[in-house]
PDB file of C-alpha atoms in Angstrom:
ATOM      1  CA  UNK A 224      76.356  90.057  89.012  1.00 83.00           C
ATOM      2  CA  UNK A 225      76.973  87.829  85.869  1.00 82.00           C
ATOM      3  CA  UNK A 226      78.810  85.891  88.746  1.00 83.00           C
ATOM      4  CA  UNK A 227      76.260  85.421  90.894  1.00 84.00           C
ATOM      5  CA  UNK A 228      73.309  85.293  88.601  1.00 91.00           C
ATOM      6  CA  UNK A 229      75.122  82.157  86.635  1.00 92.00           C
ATOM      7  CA  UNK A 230      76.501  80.802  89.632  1.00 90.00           C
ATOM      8  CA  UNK A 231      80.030  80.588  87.987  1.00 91.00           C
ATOM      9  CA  UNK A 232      83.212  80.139  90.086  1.00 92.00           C
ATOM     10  CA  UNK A 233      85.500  83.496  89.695  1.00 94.00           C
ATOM     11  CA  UNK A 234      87.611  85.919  90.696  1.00 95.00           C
ATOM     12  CA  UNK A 235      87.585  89.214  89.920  1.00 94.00           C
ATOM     13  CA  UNK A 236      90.748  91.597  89.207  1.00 97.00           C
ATOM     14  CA  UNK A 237      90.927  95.548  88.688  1.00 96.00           C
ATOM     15  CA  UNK A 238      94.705  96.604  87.643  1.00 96.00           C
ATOM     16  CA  UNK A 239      96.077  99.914  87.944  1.00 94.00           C
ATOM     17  CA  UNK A 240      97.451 101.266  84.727  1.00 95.00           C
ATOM     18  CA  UNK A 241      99.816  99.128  82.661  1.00 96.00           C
ATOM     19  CA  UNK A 242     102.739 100.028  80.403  1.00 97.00           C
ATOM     20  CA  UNK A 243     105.479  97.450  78.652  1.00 98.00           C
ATOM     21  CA  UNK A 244     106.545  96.028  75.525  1.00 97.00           C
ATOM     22  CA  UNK A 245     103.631  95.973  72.495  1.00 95.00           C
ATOM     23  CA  UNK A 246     101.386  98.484  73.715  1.00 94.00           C
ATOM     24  CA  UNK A 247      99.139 100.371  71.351  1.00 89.00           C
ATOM     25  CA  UNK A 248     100.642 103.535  70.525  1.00 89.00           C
ATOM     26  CA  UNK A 249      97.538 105.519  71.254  1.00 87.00           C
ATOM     27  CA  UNK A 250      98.095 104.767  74.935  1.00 91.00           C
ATOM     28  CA  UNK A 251     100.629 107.706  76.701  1.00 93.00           C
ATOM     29  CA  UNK A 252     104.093 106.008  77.074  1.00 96.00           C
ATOM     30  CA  UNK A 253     104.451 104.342  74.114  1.00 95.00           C
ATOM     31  CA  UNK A 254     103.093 107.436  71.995  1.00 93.00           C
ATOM     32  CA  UNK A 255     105.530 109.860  74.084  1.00 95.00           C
ATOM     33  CA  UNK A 256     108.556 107.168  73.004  1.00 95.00           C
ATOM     34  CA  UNK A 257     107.180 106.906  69.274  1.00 93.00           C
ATOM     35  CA  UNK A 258     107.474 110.660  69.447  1.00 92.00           C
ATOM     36  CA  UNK A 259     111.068 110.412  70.860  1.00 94.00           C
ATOM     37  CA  UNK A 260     112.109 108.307  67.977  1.00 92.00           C
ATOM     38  CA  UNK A 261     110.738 109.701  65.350  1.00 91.00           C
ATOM     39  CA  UNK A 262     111.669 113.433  66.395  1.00 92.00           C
ATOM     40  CA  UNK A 263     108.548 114.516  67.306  1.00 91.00           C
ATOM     41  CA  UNK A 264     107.439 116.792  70.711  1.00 93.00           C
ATOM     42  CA  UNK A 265     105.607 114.974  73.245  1.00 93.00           C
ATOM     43  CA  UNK A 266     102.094 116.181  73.712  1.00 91.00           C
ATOM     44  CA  UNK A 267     100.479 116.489  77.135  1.00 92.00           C
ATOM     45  CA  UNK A 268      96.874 116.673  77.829  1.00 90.00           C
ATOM     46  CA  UNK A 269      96.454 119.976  79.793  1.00 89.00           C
ATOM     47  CA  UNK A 270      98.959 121.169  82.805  1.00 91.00           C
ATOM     48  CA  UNK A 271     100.018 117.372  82.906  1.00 92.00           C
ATOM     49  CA  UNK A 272      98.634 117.501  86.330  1.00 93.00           C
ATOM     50  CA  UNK A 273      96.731 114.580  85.916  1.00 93.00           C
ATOM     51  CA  UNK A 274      97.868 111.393  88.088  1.00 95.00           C
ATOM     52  CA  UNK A 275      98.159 107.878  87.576  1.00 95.00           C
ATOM     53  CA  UNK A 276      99.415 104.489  89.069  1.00 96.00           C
ATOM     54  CA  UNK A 277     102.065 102.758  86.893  1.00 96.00           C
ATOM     55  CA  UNK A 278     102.812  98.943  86.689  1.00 97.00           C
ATOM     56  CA  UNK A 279     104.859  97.123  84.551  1.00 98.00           C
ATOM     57  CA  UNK A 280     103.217  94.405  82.499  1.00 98.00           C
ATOM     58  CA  UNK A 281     104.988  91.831  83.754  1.00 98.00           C
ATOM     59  CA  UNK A 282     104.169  92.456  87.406  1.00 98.00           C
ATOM     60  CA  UNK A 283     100.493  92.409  86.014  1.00 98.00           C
ATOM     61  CA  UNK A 284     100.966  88.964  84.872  1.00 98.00           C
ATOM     62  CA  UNK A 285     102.726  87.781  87.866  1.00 97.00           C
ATOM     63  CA  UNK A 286      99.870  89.239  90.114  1.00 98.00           C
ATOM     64  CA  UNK A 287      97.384  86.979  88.148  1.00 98.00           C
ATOM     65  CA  UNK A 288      99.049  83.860  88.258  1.00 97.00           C
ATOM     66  CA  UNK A 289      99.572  84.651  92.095  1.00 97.00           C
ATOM     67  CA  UNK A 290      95.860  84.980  92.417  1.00 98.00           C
ATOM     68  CA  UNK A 291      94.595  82.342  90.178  1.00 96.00           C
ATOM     69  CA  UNK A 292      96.873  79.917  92.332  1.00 96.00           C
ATOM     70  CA  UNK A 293      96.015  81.304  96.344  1.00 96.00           C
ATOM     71  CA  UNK A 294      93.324  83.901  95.559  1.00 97.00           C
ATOM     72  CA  UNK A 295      89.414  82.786  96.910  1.00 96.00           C
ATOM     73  CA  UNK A 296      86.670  82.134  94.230  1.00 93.00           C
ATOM     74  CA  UNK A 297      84.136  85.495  94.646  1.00 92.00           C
ATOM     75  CA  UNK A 298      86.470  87.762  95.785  1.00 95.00           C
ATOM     76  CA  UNK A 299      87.923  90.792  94.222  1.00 96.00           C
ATOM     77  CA  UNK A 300      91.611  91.774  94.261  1.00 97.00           C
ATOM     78  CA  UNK A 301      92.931  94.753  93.238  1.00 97.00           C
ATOM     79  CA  UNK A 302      96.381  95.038  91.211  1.00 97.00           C
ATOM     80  CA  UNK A 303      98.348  98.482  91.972  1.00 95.00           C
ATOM     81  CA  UNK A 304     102.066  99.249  92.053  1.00 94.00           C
ATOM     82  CA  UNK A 305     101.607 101.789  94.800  1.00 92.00           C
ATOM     83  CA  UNK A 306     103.152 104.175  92.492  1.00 89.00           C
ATOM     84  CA  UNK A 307     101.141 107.197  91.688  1.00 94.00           C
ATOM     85  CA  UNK A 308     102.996 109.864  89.305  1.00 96.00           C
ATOM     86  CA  UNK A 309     101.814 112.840  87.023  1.00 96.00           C
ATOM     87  CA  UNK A 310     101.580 113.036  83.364  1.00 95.00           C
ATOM     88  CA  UNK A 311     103.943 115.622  83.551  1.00 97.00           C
ATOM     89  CA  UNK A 312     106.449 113.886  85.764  1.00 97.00           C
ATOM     90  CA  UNK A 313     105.859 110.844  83.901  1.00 97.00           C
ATOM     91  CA  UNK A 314     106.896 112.495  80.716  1.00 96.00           C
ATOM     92  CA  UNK A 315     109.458 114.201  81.685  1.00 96.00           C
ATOM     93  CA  UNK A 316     110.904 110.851  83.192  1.00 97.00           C
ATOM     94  CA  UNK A 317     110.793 109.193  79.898  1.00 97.00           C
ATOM     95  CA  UNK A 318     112.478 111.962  78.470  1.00 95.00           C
ATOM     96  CA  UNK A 319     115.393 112.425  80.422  1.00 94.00           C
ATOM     97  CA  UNK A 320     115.835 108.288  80.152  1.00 96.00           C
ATOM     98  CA  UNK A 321     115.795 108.367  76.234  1.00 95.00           C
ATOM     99  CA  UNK A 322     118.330 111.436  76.448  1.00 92.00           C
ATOM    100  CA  UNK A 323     120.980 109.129  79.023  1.00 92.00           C
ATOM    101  CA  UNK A 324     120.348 106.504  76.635  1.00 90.00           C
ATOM    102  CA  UNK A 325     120.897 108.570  73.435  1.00 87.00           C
ATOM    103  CA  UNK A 326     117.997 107.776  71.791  1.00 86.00           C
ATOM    104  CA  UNK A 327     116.885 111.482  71.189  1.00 82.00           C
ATOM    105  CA  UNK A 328     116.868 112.591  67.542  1.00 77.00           C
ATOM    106  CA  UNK A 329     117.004 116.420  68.379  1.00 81.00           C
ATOM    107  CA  UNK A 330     115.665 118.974  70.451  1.00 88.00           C
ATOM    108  CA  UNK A 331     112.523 117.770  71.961  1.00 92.00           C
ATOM    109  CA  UNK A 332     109.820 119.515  74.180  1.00 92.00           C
ATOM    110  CA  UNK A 333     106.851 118.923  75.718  1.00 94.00           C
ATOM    111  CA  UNK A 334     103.972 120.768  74.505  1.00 93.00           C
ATOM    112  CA  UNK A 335     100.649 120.881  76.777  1.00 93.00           C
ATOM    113  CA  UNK A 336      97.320 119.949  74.388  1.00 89.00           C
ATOM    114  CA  UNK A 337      93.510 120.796  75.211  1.00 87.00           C
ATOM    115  CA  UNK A 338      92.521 118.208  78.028  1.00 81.00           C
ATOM    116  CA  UNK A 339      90.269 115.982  76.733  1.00 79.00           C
ATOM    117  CA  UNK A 340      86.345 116.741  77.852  1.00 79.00           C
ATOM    118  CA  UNK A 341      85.606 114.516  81.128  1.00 76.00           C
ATOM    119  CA  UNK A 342      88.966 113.753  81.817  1.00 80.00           C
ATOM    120  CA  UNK A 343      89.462 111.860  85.164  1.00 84.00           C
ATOM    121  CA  UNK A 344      91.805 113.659  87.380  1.00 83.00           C
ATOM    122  CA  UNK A 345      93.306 110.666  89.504  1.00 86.00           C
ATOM    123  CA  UNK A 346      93.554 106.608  88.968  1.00 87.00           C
ATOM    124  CA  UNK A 347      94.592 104.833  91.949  1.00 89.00           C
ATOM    125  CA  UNK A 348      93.979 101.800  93.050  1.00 93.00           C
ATOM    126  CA  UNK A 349      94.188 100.185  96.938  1.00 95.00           C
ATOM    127  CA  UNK A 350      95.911  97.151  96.884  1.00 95.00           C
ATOM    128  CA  UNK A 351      96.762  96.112 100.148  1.00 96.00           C
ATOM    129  CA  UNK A 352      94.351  92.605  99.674  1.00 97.00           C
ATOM    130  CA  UNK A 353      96.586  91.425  97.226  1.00 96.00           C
ATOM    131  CA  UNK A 354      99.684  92.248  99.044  1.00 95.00           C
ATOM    132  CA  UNK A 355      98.146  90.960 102.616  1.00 96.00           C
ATOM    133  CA  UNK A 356      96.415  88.388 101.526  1.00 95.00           C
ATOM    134  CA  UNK A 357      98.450  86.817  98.549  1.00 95.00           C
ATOM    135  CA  UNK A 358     101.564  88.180  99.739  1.00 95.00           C
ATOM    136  CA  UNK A 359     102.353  90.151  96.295  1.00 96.00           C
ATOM    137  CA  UNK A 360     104.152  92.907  95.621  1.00 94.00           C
ATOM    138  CA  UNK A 361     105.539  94.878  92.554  1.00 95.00           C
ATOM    139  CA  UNK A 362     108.958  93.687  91.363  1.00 97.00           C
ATOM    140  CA  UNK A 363     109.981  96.758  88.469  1.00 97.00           C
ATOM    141  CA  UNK A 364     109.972 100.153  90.134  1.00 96.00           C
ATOM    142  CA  UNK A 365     108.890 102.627  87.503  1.00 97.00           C
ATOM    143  CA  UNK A 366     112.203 103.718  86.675  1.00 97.00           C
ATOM    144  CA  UNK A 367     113.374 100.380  85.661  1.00 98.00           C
ATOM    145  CA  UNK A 368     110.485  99.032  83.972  1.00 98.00           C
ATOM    146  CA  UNK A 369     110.827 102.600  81.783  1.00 98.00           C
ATOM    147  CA  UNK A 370     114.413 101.677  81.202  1.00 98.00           C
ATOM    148  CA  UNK A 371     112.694  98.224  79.940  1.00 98.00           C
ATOM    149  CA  UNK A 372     110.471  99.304  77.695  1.00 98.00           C
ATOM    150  CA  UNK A 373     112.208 102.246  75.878  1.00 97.00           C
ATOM    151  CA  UNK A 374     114.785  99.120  75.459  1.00 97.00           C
ATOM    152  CA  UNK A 375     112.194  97.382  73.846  1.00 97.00           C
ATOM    153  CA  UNK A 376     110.785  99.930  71.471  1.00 96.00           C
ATOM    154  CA  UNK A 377     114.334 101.563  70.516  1.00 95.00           C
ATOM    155  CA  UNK A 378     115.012  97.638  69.457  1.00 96.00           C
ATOM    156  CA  UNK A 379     111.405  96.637  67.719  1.00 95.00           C
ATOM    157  CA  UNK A 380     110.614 100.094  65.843  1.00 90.00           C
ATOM    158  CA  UNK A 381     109.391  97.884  63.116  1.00 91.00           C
ATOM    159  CA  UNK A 382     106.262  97.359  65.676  1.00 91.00           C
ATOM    160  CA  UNK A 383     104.969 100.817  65.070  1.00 88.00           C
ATOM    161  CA  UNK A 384     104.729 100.286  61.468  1.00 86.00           C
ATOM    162  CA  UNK A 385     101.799  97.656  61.978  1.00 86.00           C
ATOM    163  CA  UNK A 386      99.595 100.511  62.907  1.00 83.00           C
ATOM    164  CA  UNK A 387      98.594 103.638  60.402  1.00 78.00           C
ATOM    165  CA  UNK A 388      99.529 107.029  61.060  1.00 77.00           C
ATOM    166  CA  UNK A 389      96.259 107.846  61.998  1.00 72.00           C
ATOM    167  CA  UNK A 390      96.218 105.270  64.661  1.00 68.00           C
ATOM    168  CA  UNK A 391      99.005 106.437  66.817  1.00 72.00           C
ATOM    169  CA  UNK A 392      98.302 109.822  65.781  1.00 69.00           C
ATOM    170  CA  UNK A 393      94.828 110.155  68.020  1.00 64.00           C
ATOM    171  CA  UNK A 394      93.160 108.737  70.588  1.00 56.00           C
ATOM    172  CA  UNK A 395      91.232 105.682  70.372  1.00 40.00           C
ATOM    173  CA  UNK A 396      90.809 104.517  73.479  1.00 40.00           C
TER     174      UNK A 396
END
C-alpha cells in the first residue's frame, strides 16, 4: 500500500527463515550452539514438532542482489530454500555436527520447554517465482551451511559476550 499510495518504485521480498554467522542469540540455532559451548542442554519449545524453512544468510543475500538486478518494480518475490525441517530434527542435527566436530563440552540433552502461547505451527514459504522467474536457487544445503556456522561461532565466541546473560537467556523476539 505505502507502494502504491506514494507511487514509489519497489520490490517487495518475504524470506524464509535465516540462520549464519552474527545472529542474535535469542534466535534458535545460535542459542542451541551457545548452549553447546558453554555446556548447557538445548531447550526445545514443546514436542519440537514445530517446522520451519532454513536458508543460509548468504543465499539470502545472493537472492537480493539477483532480484534487485532482473526482478520487476511492484512485484513480490518470495525467498525459500525449499527446505522445511522440525525443531526437533533441527536440533538434533546441530548436535550430532558439534559432537563430529568435537566441540561438545559434556553430556548434552535436549530438554522440551512449555511452547510458547500462539506459537505458529509451520513457516514455509513458495518460491518457485524467484527460481522461475530469476532463475535462483539455494547454494548451502542445510547441512553445510550448519557446518558453516558452528565454524563460525566455535571461532568468534568472543561475539556472545557483546550481549548480557539475560539477552540470550530469553526470548526477545
Amino acid at each position: 500500500s505505502y507502494e502504491k499510495t506514494f507511487k514509489i518504485n519497489a520490490i517487495i521480498t518475504n524470506a524464509s527463515n535465516n540462520y549464519g554467522p552474527r545472529q542474535h542469540p535469542e534466535k534458535l540455532i545460535p542459542k542451541l550452539i551457545y548452549n553447546i559451548l558453554n555446556g548447557k542442554n538445548l531447550p526445545i519449545y514443546g514436542a519440537g514438532n514445530n517446522i520451519r524453512e532454513w536458508m543460509y544468510v548468504q543465499d539470502h543475500c545472493l537472492a537480493l542482489l539477483k532480484i534487485f538486478k532482473k526482478g520487476k518494480i511492484g512485484q513480490i518475490y518470495n525467498i525459500g530454500s525449499g527446505k522445511l525441517v522440525s525443531n526437533l530434527y533441527l536440533c538434533k542435527k546441530i548436535l550430532n555436527l558439534s559432537n563430529k566436530k568435537n566441540f561438545l563440552k559434556k553430556n548434552i540433552r535436549i530438554v522440551h520447554v512449555k511452547d510458547r502461547a500462539g506459537h505458529d505451527f509451520r513457516y514455509s514459504l513458495n518460491s518457485s517465482k524467484l527460481k522461475k522467474k530469476i532463475k535462483w536457487k539455494i547454494k548451502t544445503n542445510l547441512v553445510n551451511g550448519l557446518v558453516k556456522t558452528l565454524d563460525w561461532y566455535f571461532k568468534n565466541q568472543n561475539f556472545f559476550k557483546e550481549f548480557k546473560k539475560s539477552d540470550i537467556n530469553r526470548r526477545i523476539g
